[in-house]
Amino acid sequence: MDFKDYIRVIPDYPQPGIRFKDITTLLKDGPAYKAAIDAMKELVKDKEIDLIAGPEARGFVIGAPLALALGIGFIPIRKSGKLPGETVEATYDLEYGNDRLAIHSDSIKPGQKVLIADDLLATGGTIATSIDLIKQLGGDIVGAAFLIELGYLSGRDKLSGIDVVSLVTY
Ligand SMILES: O=P(O)(O)OC[C@H]1O[C@H](OP(=O)(O)OP(=O)(O)O)[C@H](O)[C@@H]1O
Ligand SMILES: Nc1ncnc2[nH]cnc12
């Protein structure tokens, strides 16, 4: 299946010059959504993974079904101010703007093997920050898996030493 056929590209959103990769058109198609999660599962099948972590919000719609498909747990990395327990937090830059992410301090036990999953790798800021937070908790990062990679933004370069896999590249 060519997943690009299901991803809508919207020019100049949310800012002029940004070509927004809209995955809602893939998510609403049951067979395409399932095929995407199955294909991501295949990309990480040789890894030993205890937990998947995914950043709010689109990381949830990829990370949680991938965790279910693998039969393992899911940890939400949320925008600051949304988690009720004690957190560790960090601020980061995006292709458009900046934001602050948080993770529950007790969500990962030291030494647990964590795969990060998200819909899209752009500048890599979100995932580099997520990795920092997971490492602060003693988690062992076994890789990062994406539905989409924007190769022209070189996000991989921010993730040196991390095994990065993606289904489609623009
Ligand atoms: O590689 P980066 O430059 O960090 O960009 C990628 C991130 O940007 C988007 O999330 P966004 O922060 O827009 O939030 P959303 O998922 O709530 O829409 C996307 O879902 C990734 O998480
Ligand atoms: N071009 C883009 N399309 C969709 N989500 C994004 N997040 C960061 N850059 C993006």
mmCIF file with all atom_site columns, C-alpha atoms and ligand atoms in Angstrom:
data_model
loop_
_atom_site.group_PDB
_atom_site.id
_atom_site.type_symbol
_atom_site.label_atom_id
_atom_site.label_alt_id
_atom_site.label_comp_id
_atom_site.label_asym_id
_atom_site.label_entity_id
_atom_site.label_seq_id
_atom_site.pdbx_PDB_ins_code
_atom_site.Cartn_x
_atom_site.Cartn_y
_atom_site.Cartn_z
_atom_site.occupancy
_atom_site.B_iso_or_equiv
_atom_site.pdbx_formal_charge
_atom_site.auth_seq_id
_atom_site.auth_comp_id
_atom_site.auth_asym_id
_atom_site.auth_atom_id
_atom_site.pdbx_PDB_model_num
ATOM   1   C CA  . MET A 1 1   ? 0.000   0.000  0.000  1.00 0.00 ? 1   MET A CA  1
ATOM   2   C CA  . ASP A 1 2   ? 1.318   3.470  -0.850 1.00 0.00 ? 2   ASP A CA  1
ATOM   3   C CA  . PHE A 1 3   ? 0.527   5.421  2.313  1.00 0.00 ? 3   PHE A CA  1
ATOM   4   C CA  . LYS A 1 4   ? 1.180   8.727  0.542  1.00 0.00 ? 4   LYS A CA  1
ATOM   5   C CA  . ASP A 1 5   ? -2.096  8.128  -1.319 1.00 0.00 ? 5   ASP A CA  1
ATOM   6   C CA  . TYR A 1 6   ? -3.877  8.494  2.040  1.00 0.00 ? 6   TYR A CA  1
ATOM   7   C CA  . ILE A 1 7   ? -1.949  11.489 3.415  1.00 0.00 ? 7   ILE A CA  1
ATOM   8   C CA  . ARG A 1 8   ? -3.289  14.905 2.395  1.00 0.00 ? 8   ARG A CA  1
ATOM   9   C CA  . VAL A 1 9   ? -0.761  17.730 1.892  1.00 0.00 ? 9   VAL A CA  1
ATOM   10  C CA  . ILE A 1 10  ? -2.118  21.177 2.760  1.00 0.00 ? 10  ILE A CA  1
ATOM   11  C CA  . PRO A 1 11  ? 0.034   24.133 1.649  1.00 0.00 ? 11  PRO A CA  1
ATOM   12  C CA  . ASP A 1 12  ? 0.671   27.137 3.896  1.00 0.00 ? 12  ASP A CA  1
ATOM   13  C CA  . TYR A 1 13  ? -0.693  25.601 7.121  1.00 0.00 ? 13  TYR A CA  1
ATOM   14  C CA  . PRO A 1 14  ? -0.266  26.606 9.905  1.00 0.00 ? 14  PRO A CA  1
ATOM   15  C CA  . GLN A 1 15  ? 2.080   29.221 8.434  1.00 0.00 ? 15  GLN A CA  1
ATOM   16  C CA  . PRO A 1 16  ? 3.018   30.370 4.915  1.00 0.00 ? 16  PRO A CA  1
ATOM   17  C CA  . GLY A 1 17  ? 5.654   28.065 3.426  1.00 0.00 ? 17  GLY A CA  1
ATOM   18  C CA  . ILE A 1 18  ? 4.782   24.987 5.529  1.00 0.00 ? 18  ILE A CA  1
ATOM   19  C CA  . ARG A 1 19  ? 3.425   22.008 3.583  1.00 0.00 ? 19  ARG A CA  1
ATOM   20  C CA  . PHE A 1 20  ? 1.338   20.307 6.268  1.00 0.00 ? 20  PHE A CA  1
ATOM   21  C CA  . LYS A 1 21  ? 1.098   16.507 6.087  1.00 0.00 ? 21  LYS A CA  1
ATOM   22  C CA  . ASP A 1 22  ? -2.467  15.808 7.225  1.00 0.00 ? 22  ASP A CA  1
ATOM   23  C CA  . ILE A 1 23  ? -2.908  12.223 8.461  1.00 0.00 ? 23  ILE A CA  1
ATOM   24  C CA  . THR A 1 24  ? -6.631  12.585 9.297  1.00 0.00 ? 24  THR A CA  1
ATOM   25  C CA  . THR A 1 25  ? -7.368  11.314 5.771  1.00 0.00 ? 25  THR A CA  1
ATOM   26  C CA  . LEU A 1 26  ? -5.446  8.118  6.558  1.00 0.00 ? 26  LEU A CA  1
ATOM   27  C CA  . LEU A 1 27  ? -6.887  7.710  10.076 1.00 0.00 ? 27  LEU A CA  1
ATOM   28  C CA  . LYS A 1 28  ? -10.504 7.778  8.870  1.00 0.00 ? 28  LYS A CA  1
ATOM   29  C CA  . ASP A 1 29  ? -9.831  4.890  6.471  1.00 0.00 ? 29  ASP A CA  1
ATOM   30  C CA  . GLY A 1 30  ? -9.930  1.736  8.641  1.00 0.00 ? 30  GLY A CA  1
ATOM   31  C CA  . PRO A 1 31  ? -7.978  -0.614 6.343  1.00 0.00 ? 31  PRO A CA  1
ATOM   32  C CA  . ALA A 1 32  ? -5.321  2.044  5.610  1.00 0.00 ? 32  ALA A CA  1
ATOM   33  C CA  . TYR A 1 33  ? -4.932  2.927  9.311  1.00 0.00 ? 33  TYR A CA  1
ATOM   34  C CA  . LYS A 1 34  ? -4.607  -0.753 10.235 1.00 0.00 ? 34  LYS A CA  1
ATOM   35  C CA  . ALA A 1 35  ? -2.144  -1.368 7.386  1.00 0.00 ? 35  ALA A CA  1
ATOM   36  C CA  . ALA A 1 36  ? -0.015  1.572  8.586  1.00 0.00 ? 36  ALA A CA  1
ATOM   37  C CA  . ILE A 1 37  ? 0.130   0.248  12.159 1.00 0.00 ? 37  ILE A CA  1
ATOM   38  C CA  . ASP A 1 38  ? 0.843   -3.295 10.906 1.00 0.00 ? 38  ASP A CA  1
ATOM   39  C CA  . ALA A 1 39  ? 3.654   -1.945 8.699  1.00 0.00 ? 39  ALA A CA  1
ATOM   40  C CA  . MET A 1 40  ? 5.158   -0.004 11.614 1.00 0.00 ? 40  MET A CA  1
ATOM   41  C CA  . LYS A 1 41  ? 4.954   -3.152 13.746 1.00 0.00 ? 41  LYS A CA  1
ATOM   42  C CA  . GLU A 1 42  ? 6.889   -4.978 11.019 1.00 0.00 ? 42  GLU A CA  1
ATOM   43  C CA  . LEU A 1 43  ? 9.593   -2.249 11.045 1.00 0.00 ? 43  LEU A CA  1
ATOM   44  C CA  . VAL A 1 44  ? 10.264  -2.783 14.780 1.00 0.00 ? 44  VAL A CA  1
ATOM   45  C CA  . LYS A 1 45  ? 9.578   -6.519 15.029 1.00 0.00 ? 45  LYS A CA  1
ATOM   46  C CA  . ASP A 1 46  ? 13.187  -7.479 15.777 1.00 0.00 ? 46  ASP A CA  1
ATOM   47  C CA  . LYS A 1 47  ? 13.500  -5.097 18.715 1.00 0.00 ? 47  LYS A CA  1
ATOM   48  C CA  . GLU A 1 48  ? 13.087  -5.989 22.354 1.00 0.00 ? 48  GLU A CA  1
ATOM   49  C CA  . ILE A 1 49  ? 10.654  -3.322 23.620 1.00 0.00 ? 49  ILE A CA  1
ATOM   50  C CA  . ASP A 1 50  ? 9.064   -2.972 27.076 1.00 0.00 ? 50  ASP A CA  1
ATOM   51  C CA  . LEU A 1 51  ? 7.086   0.220  26.459 1.00 0.00 ? 51  LEU A CA  1
ATOM   52  C CA  . ILE A 1 52  ? 6.122   2.671  23.731 1.00 0.00 ? 52  ILE A CA  1
ATOM   53  C CA  . ALA A 1 53  ? 6.138   6.398  24.468 1.00 0.00 ? 53  ALA A CA  1
ATOM   54  C CA  . GLY A 1 54  ? 4.363   8.868  22.190 1.00 0.00 ? 54  GLY A CA  1
ATOM   55  C CA  . PRO A 1 55  ? 4.056   12.674 22.294 1.00 0.00 ? 55  PRO A CA  1
ATOM   56  C CA  . GLU A 1 56  ? 0.673   14.454 22.337 1.00 0.00 ? 56  GLU A CA  1
ATOM   57  C CA  . ALA A 1 57  ? -1.435  14.525 20.271 1.00 0.00 ? 57  ALA A CA  1
ATOM   58  C CA  . ARG A 1 58  ? -0.686  12.758 17.016 1.00 0.00 ? 58  ARG A CA  1
ATOM   59  C CA  . GLY A 1 59  ? 1.881   10.517 18.723 1.00 0.00 ? 59  GLY A CA  1
ATOM   60  C CA  . PHE A 1 60  ? -1.062  8.999  20.617 1.00 0.00 ? 60  PHE A CA  1
ATOM   61  C CA  . VAL A 1 61  ? -2.936  7.882  17.493 1.00 0.00 ? 61  VAL A CA  1
ATOM   62  C CA  . ILE A 1 62  ? 0.179   6.087  16.257 1.00 0.00 ? 62  ILE A CA  1
ATOM   63  C CA  . GLY A 1 63  ? 1.907   5.023  19.482 1.00 0.00 ? 63  GLY A CA  1
ATOM   64  C CA  . ALA A 1 64  ? -1.094  3.606  21.359 1.00 0.00 ? 64  ALA A CA  1
ATOM   65  C CA  . PRO A 1 65  ? -2.327  1.268  18.582 1.00 0.00 ? 65  PRO A CA  1
ATOM   66  C CA  . LEU A 1 66  ? 1.253   0.184  17.924 1.00 0.00 ? 66  LEU A CA  1
ATOM   67  C CA  . ALA A 1 67  ? 1.646   -0.656 21.630 1.00 0.00 ? 67  ALA A CA  1
ATOM   68  C CA  . LEU A 1 68  ? -1.632  -2.620 21.547 1.00 0.00 ? 68  LEU A CA  1
ATOM   69  C CA  . ALA A 1 69  ? -0.508  -4.475 18.426 1.00 0.00 ? 69  ALA A CA  1
ATOM   70  C CA  . LEU A 1 70  ? 2.736   -5.416 20.198 1.00 0.00 ? 70  LEU A CA  1
ATOM   71  C CA  . GLY A 1 71  ? 0.931   -6.278 23.451 1.00 0.00 ? 71  GLY A CA  1
ATOM   72  C CA  . ILE A 1 72  ? 2.928   -3.770 25.514 1.00 0.00 ? 72  ILE A CA  1
ATOM   73  C CA  . GLY A 1 73  ? 2.145   -0.604 27.466 1.00 0.00 ? 73  GLY A CA  1
ATOM   74  C CA  . PHE A 1 74  ? 1.925   2.990  26.249 1.00 0.00 ? 74  PHE A CA  1
ATOM   75  C CA  . ILE A 1 75  ? 3.259   6.120  27.994 1.00 0.00 ? 75  ILE A CA  1
ATOM   76  C CA  . PRO A 1 76  ? 1.803   9.495  27.004 1.00 0.00 ? 76  PRO A CA  1
ATOM   77  C CA  . ILE A 1 77  ? 4.241   12.392 26.726 1.00 0.00 ? 77  ILE A CA  1
ATOM   78  C CA  . ARG A 1 78  ? 1.962   15.388 27.133 1.00 0.00 ? 78  ARG A CA  1
ATOM   79  C CA  . LYS A 1 79  ? 2.013   19.123 26.596 1.00 0.00 ? 79  LYS A CA  1
ATOM   80  C CA  . SER A 1 80  ? 2.894   20.805 29.901 1.00 0.00 ? 80  SER A CA  1
ATOM   81  C CA  . GLY A 1 81  ? 0.076   21.201 32.453 1.00 0.00 ? 81  GLY A CA  1
ATOM   82  C CA  . LYS A 1 82  ? -1.958  18.139 31.421 1.00 0.00 ? 82  LYS A CA  1
ATOM   83  C CA  . LEU A 1 83  ? -0.522  15.334 33.553 1.00 0.00 ? 83  LEU A CA  1
ATOM   84  C CA  . PRO A 1 84  ? -1.844  15.066 37.131 1.00 0.00 ? 84  PRO A CA  1
ATOM   85  C CA  . GLY A 1 85  ? 1.159   13.404 38.811 1.00 0.00 ? 85  GLY A CA  1
ATOM   86  C CA  . GLU A 1 86  ? 4.748   14.538 39.384 1.00 0.00 ? 86  GLU A CA  1
ATOM   87  C CA  . THR A 1 87  ? 6.470   15.253 36.057 1.00 0.00 ? 87  THR A CA  1
ATOM   88  C CA  . VAL A 1 88  ? 9.780   16.023 34.421 1.00 0.00 ? 88  VAL A CA  1
ATOM   89  C CA  . GLU A 1 89  ? 9.481   18.648 31.664 1.00 0.00 ? 89  GLU A CA  1
ATOM   90  C CA  . ALA A 1 90  ? 11.424  20.387 28.890 1.00 0.00 ? 90  ALA A CA  1
ATOM   91  C CA  . THR A 1 91  ? 10.846  23.175 26.325 1.00 0.00 ? 91  THR A CA  1
ATOM   92  C CA  . TYR A 1 92  ? 11.703  22.656 22.639 1.00 0.00 ? 92  TYR A CA  1
ATOM   93  C CA  . ASP A 1 93  ? 11.423  24.266 19.158 1.00 0.00 ? 93  ASP A CA  1
ATOM   94  C CA  . LEU A 1 94  ? 9.155   23.052 16.328 1.00 0.00 ? 94  LEU A CA  1
ATOM   95  C CA  . GLU A 1 95  ? 9.031   23.611 12.526 1.00 0.00 ? 95  GLU A CA  1
ATOM   96  C CA  . TYR A 1 96  ? 6.429   26.215 13.562 1.00 0.00 ? 96  TYR A CA  1
ATOM   97  C CA  . GLY A 1 97  ? 6.787   27.718 17.074 1.00 0.00 ? 97  GLY A CA  1
ATOM   98  C CA  . ASN A 1 98  ? 7.798   26.065 20.341 1.00 0.00 ? 98  ASN A CA  1
ATOM   99  C CA  . ASP A 1 99  ? 6.213   23.993 23.085 1.00 0.00 ? 99  ASP A CA  1
ATOM   100 C CA  . ARG A 1 100 ? 6.838   22.270 26.424 1.00 0.00 ? 100 ARG A CA  1
ATOM   101 C CA  . LEU A 1 101 ? 6.526   18.523 27.024 1.00 0.00 ? 101 LEU A CA  1
ATOM   102 C CA  . ALA A 1 102 ? 6.024   16.555 30.244 1.00 0.00 ? 102 ALA A CA  1
ATOM   103 C CA  . ILE A 1 103 ? 6.175   12.914 31.305 1.00 0.00 ? 103 ILE A CA  1
ATOM   104 C CA  . HIS A 1 104 ? 5.129   11.320 34.582 1.00 0.00 ? 104 HIS A CA  1
ATOM   105 C CA  . SER A 1 105 ? 8.226   10.803 36.738 1.00 0.00 ? 105 SER A CA  1
ATOM   106 C CA  . ASP A 1 106 ? 7.137   7.268  37.684 1.00 0.00 ? 106 ASP A CA  1
ATOM   107 C CA  . SER A 1 107 ? 6.148   6.132  34.185 1.00 0.00 ? 107 SER A CA  1
ATOM   108 C CA  . ILE A 1 108 ? 9.392   4.303  33.384 1.00 0.00 ? 108 ILE A CA  1
ATOM   109 C CA  . LYS A 1 109 ? 11.570  2.100  35.605 1.00 0.00 ? 109 LYS A CA  1
ATOM   110 C CA  . PRO A 1 110 ? 15.330  2.494  35.122 1.00 0.00 ? 110 PRO A CA  1
ATOM   111 C CA  . GLY A 1 111 ? 16.546  0.080  32.455 1.00 0.00 ? 111 GLY A CA  1
ATOM   112 C CA  . GLN A 1 112 ? 13.196  -0.391 30.731 1.00 0.00 ? 112 GLN A CA  1
ATOM   113 C CA  . LYS A 1 113 ? 13.490  -0.510 26.947 1.00 0.00 ? 113 LYS A CA  1
ATOM   114 C CA  . VAL A 1 114 ? 11.434  2.267  25.343 1.00 0.00 ? 114 VAL A CA  1
ATOM   115 C CA  . LEU A 1 115 ? 10.506  2.812  21.686 1.00 0.00 ? 115 LEU A CA  1
ATOM   116 C CA  . ILE A 1 116 ? 9.328   6.330  20.788 1.00 0.00 ? 116 ILE A CA  1
ATOM   117 C CA  . ALA A 1 117 ? 6.540   6.527  18.223 1.00 0.00 ? 117 ALA A CA  1
ATOM   118 C CA  . ASP A 1 118 ? 5.052   9.552  16.489 1.00 0.00 ? 118 ASP A CA  1
ATOM   119 C CA  . ASP A 1 119 ? 3.210   10.407 13.295 1.00 0.00 ? 119 ASP A CA  1
ATOM   120 C CA  . LEU A 1 120 ? 5.924   12.615 11.855 1.00 0.00 ? 120 LEU A CA  1
ATOM   121 C CA  . LEU A 1 121 ? 9.613   13.481 12.151 1.00 0.00 ? 121 LEU A CA  1
ATOM   122 C CA  . ALA A 1 122 ? 10.236  17.091 11.084 1.00 0.00 ? 122 ALA A CA  1
ATOM   123 C CA  . THR A 1 123 ? 13.092  19.016 12.779 1.00 0.00 ? 123 THR A CA  1
ATOM   124 C CA  . GLY A 1 124 ? 13.436  16.267 15.395 1.00 0.00 ? 124 GLY A CA  1
ATOM   125 C CA  . GLY A 1 125 ? 12.880  18.680 18.301 1.00 0.00 ? 125 GLY A CA  1
ATOM   126 C CA  . THR A 1 126 ? 9.869   16.818 19.685 1.00 0.00 ? 126 THR A CA  1
ATOM   127 C CA  . ILE A 1 127 ? 11.584  13.463 19.654 1.00 0.00 ? 127 ILE A CA  1
ATOM   128 C CA  . ALA A 1 128 ? 14.974  14.726 20.879 1.00 0.00 ? 128 ALA A CA  1
ATOM   129 C CA  . THR A 1 129 ? 13.133  16.306 23.827 1.00 0.00 ? 129 THR A CA  1
ATOM   130 C CA  . SER A 1 130 ? 11.079  13.143 24.428 1.00 0.00 ? 130 SER A CA  1
ATOM   131 C CA  . ILE A 1 131 ? 14.308  11.118 24.438 1.00 0.00 ? 131 ILE A CA  1
ATOM   132 C CA  . ASP A 1 132 ? 15.876  13.509 26.978 1.00 0.00 ? 132 ASP A CA  1
ATOM   133 C CA  . LEU A 1 133 ? 12.870  13.110 29.276 1.00 0.00 ? 133 LEU A CA  1
ATOM   134 C CA  . ILE A 1 134 ? 12.897  9.303  28.992 1.00 0.00 ? 134 ILE A CA  1
ATOM   135 C CA  . LYS A 1 135 ? 16.644  9.195  29.652 1.00 0.00 ? 135 LYS A CA  1
ATOM   136 C CA  . GLN A 1 136 ? 16.192  11.403 32.724 1.00 0.00 ? 136 GLN A CA  1
ATOM   137 C CA  . LEU A 1 137 ? 13.941  8.634  34.079 1.00 0.00 ? 137 LEU A CA  1
ATOM   138 C CA  . GLY A 1 138 ? 16.587  5.986  33.338 1.00 0.00 ? 138 GLY A CA  1
ATOM   139 C CA  . GLY A 1 139 ? 14.794  4.550  30.279 1.00 0.00 ? 139 GLY A CA  1
ATOM   140 C CA  . ASP A 1 140 ? 16.830  2.848  27.583 1.00 0.00 ? 140 ASP A CA  1
ATOM   141 C CA  . ILE A 1 141 ? 15.840  4.148  24.093 1.00 0.00 ? 141 ILE A CA  1
ATOM   142 C CA  . VAL A 1 142 ? 15.716  1.264  21.601 1.00 0.00 ? 142 VAL A CA  1
ATOM   143 C CA  . GLY A 1 143 ? 14.594  3.367  18.634 1.00 0.00 ? 143 GLY A CA  1
ATOM   144 C CA  . ALA A 1 144 ? 12.149  5.852  17.164 1.00 0.00 ? 144 ALA A CA  1
ATOM   145 C CA  . ALA A 1 145 ? 9.392   4.913  14.695 1.00 0.00 ? 145 ALA A CA  1
ATOM   146 C CA  . PHE A 1 146 ? 7.444   7.337  12.494 1.00 0.00 ? 146 PHE A CA  1
ATOM   147 C CA  . LEU A 1 147 ? 4.684   7.135  9.953  1.00 0.00 ? 147 LEU A CA  1
ATOM   148 C CA  . ILE A 1 148 ? 6.181   10.119 8.062  1.00 0.00 ? 148 ILE A CA  1
ATOM   149 C CA  . GLU A 1 149 ? 9.684   11.571 7.833  1.00 0.00 ? 149 GLU A CA  1
ATOM   150 C CA  . LEU A 1 150 ? 10.357  15.008 6.326  1.00 0.00 ? 150 LEU A CA  1
ATOM   151 C CA  . GLY A 1 151 ? 13.818  14.252 4.962  1.00 0.00 ? 151 GLY A CA  1
ATOM   152 C CA  . TYR A 1 152 ? 14.362  17.882 3.886  1.00 0.00 ? 152 TYR A CA  1
ATOM   153 C CA  . LEU A 1 153 ? 14.374  18.994 7.555  1.00 0.00 ? 153 LEU A CA  1
ATOM   154 C CA  . SER A 1 154 ? 17.112  16.498 8.547  1.00 0.00 ? 154 SER A CA  1
ATOM   155 C CA  . GLY A 1 155 ? 15.474  15.583 11.871 1.00 0.00 ? 155 GLY A CA  1
ATOM   156 C CA  . ARG A 1 156 ? 17.545  12.389 11.922 1.00 0.00 ? 156 ARG A CA  1
ATOM   157 C CA  . ASP A 1 157 ? 20.674  14.468 12.517 1.00 0.00 ? 157 ASP A CA  1
ATOM   158 C CA  . LYS A 1 158 ? 19.308  15.475 15.948 1.00 0.00 ? 158 LYS A CA  1
ATOM   159 C CA  . LEU A 1 159 ? 18.840  11.798 16.806 1.00 0.00 ? 159 LEU A CA  1
ATOM   160 C CA  . SER A 1 160 ? 22.393  10.506 16.359 1.00 0.00 ? 160 SER A CA  1
ATOM   161 C CA  . GLY A 1 161 ? 22.882  7.061  17.841 1.00 0.00 ? 161 GLY A CA  1
ATOM   162 C CA  . ILE A 1 162 ? 19.130  6.344  17.709 1.00 0.00 ? 162 ILE A CA  1
ATOM   163 C CA  . ASP A 1 163 ? 17.755  3.748  15.291 1.00 0.00 ? 163 ASP A CA  1
ATOM   164 C CA  . VAL A 1 164 ? 15.166  5.749  13.292 1.00 0.00 ? 164 VAL A CA  1
ATOM   165 C CA  . VAL A 1 165 ? 12.585  4.017  11.066 1.00 0.00 ? 165 VAL A CA  1
ATOM   166 C CA  . SER A 1 166 ? 9.778   5.586  9.029  1.00 0.00 ? 166 SER A CA  1
ATOM   167 C CA  . LEU A 1 167 ? 7.110   4.345  6.627  1.00 0.00 ? 167 LEU A CA  1
ATOM   168 C CA  . VAL A 1 168 ? 7.087   7.219  4.126  1.00 0.00 ? 168 VAL A CA  1
ATOM   169 C CA  . THR A 1 169 ? 9.558   10.028 3.388  1.00 0.00 ? 169 THR A CA  1
ATOM   170 C CA  . TYR A 1 170 ? 8.901   13.399 1.749  1.00 0.00 ? 170 TYR A CA  1
HETATM 171 O O1  . LIG B 2 .   ? 10.156  16.991 14.499 1.00 0.00 ? 1   LIG B O1  1
HETATM 172 P P1  . LIG B 2 .   ? 9.485   18.237 15.014 1.00 0.00 ? 1   LIG B P1  1
HETATM 173 O O2  . LIG B 2 .   ? 9.926   19.491 14.340 1.00 0.00 ? 1   LIG B O2  1
HETATM 174 O O3  . LIG B 2 .   ? 9.562   18.339 16.493 1.00 0.00 ? 1   LIG B O3  1
HETATM 175 O O4  . LIG B 2 .   ? 7.949   18.145 14.602 1.00 0.00 ? 1   LIG B O4  1
HETATM 176 C C1  . LIG B 2 .   ? 7.183   16.981 14.668 1.00 0.00 ? 1   LIG B C1  1
HETATM 177 C C2  . LIG B 2 .   ? 6.085   17.088 15.672 1.00 0.00 ? 1   LIG B C2  1
HETATM 178 O O5  . LIG B 2 .   ? 5.173   18.136 15.270 1.00 0.00 ? 1   LIG B O5  1
HETATM 179 C C3  . LIG B 2 .   ? 3.856   17.615 15.300 1.00 0.00 ? 1   LIG B C3  1
HETATM 180 O O6  . LIG B 2 .   ? 3.253   17.769 16.542 1.00 0.00 ? 1   LIG B O6  1
HETATM 181 P P2  . LIG B 2 .   ? 2.692   19.157 17.101 1.00 0.00 ? 1   LIG B P2  1
HETATM 182 O O7  . LIG B 2 .   ? 3.669   19.683 18.114 1.00 0.00 ? 1   LIG B O7  1
HETATM 183 O O8  . LIG B 2 .   ? 2.313   20.038 15.974 1.00 0.00 ? 1   LIG B O8  1
HETATM 184 O O9  . LIG B 2 .   ? 1.449   18.724 17.975 1.00 0.00 ? 1   LIG B O9  1
HETATM 185 P P3  . LIG B 2 .   ? 0.113   17.875 17.734 1.00 0.00 ? 1   LIG B P3  1
HETATM 186 O O10 . LIG B 2 .   ? 0.522   16.419 17.598 1.00 0.00 ? 1   LIG B O10 1
HETATM 187 O O11 . LIG B 2 .   ? -0.626  18.116 18.988 1.00 0.00 ? 1   LIG B O11 1
HETATM 188 O O12 . LIG B 2 .   ? -0.570  18.373 16.480 1.00 0.00 ? 1   LIG B O12 1
HETATM 189 C C4  . LIG B 2 .   ? 4.019   16.150 14.994 1.00 0.00 ? 1   LIG B C4  1
HETATM 190 O O13 . LIG B 2 .   ? 2.925   15.377 15.434 1.00 0.00 ? 1   LIG B O13 1
HETATM 191 C C5  . LIG B 2 .   ? 5.290   15.789 15.708 1.00 0.00 ? 1   LIG B C5  1
HETATM 192 O O14 . LIG B 2 .   ? 5.083   15.430 17.064 1.00 0.00 ? 1   LIG B O14 1
HETATM 193 N N1  . LIG B 2 .   ? 4.981   19.846 7.803  1.00 0.00 ? 2   LIG B N1  1
HETATM 194 C C1  . LIG B 2 .   ? 4.336   19.256 8.824  1.00 0.00 ? 2   LIG B C1  1
HETATM 195 N N2  . LIG B 2 .   ? 3.167   18.605 8.619  1.00 0.00 ? 2   LIG B N2  1
HETATM 196 C C2  . LIG B 2 .   ? 2.512   18.029 9.633  1.00 0.00 ? 2   LIG B C2  1
HETATM 197 N N3  . LIG B 2 .   ? 2.945   18.051 10.889 1.00 0.00 ? 2   LIG B N3  1
HETATM 198 C C3  . LIG B 2 .   ? 4.092   18.679 11.150 1.00 0.00 ? 2   LIG B C3  1
HETATM 199 N N4  . LIG B 2 .   ? 4.792   18.872 12.302 1.00 0.00 ? 2   LIG B N4  1
HETATM 200 C C4  . LIG B 2 .   ? 5.883   19.589 12.016 1.00 0.00 ? 2   LIG B C4  1
HETATM 201 N N5  . LIG B 2 .   ? 5.961   19.873 10.724 1.00 0.00 ? 2   LIG B N5  1
HETATM 202 C C5  . LIG B 2 .   ? 4.832   19.317 10.141 1.00 0.00 ? 2   LIG B C5  1
#
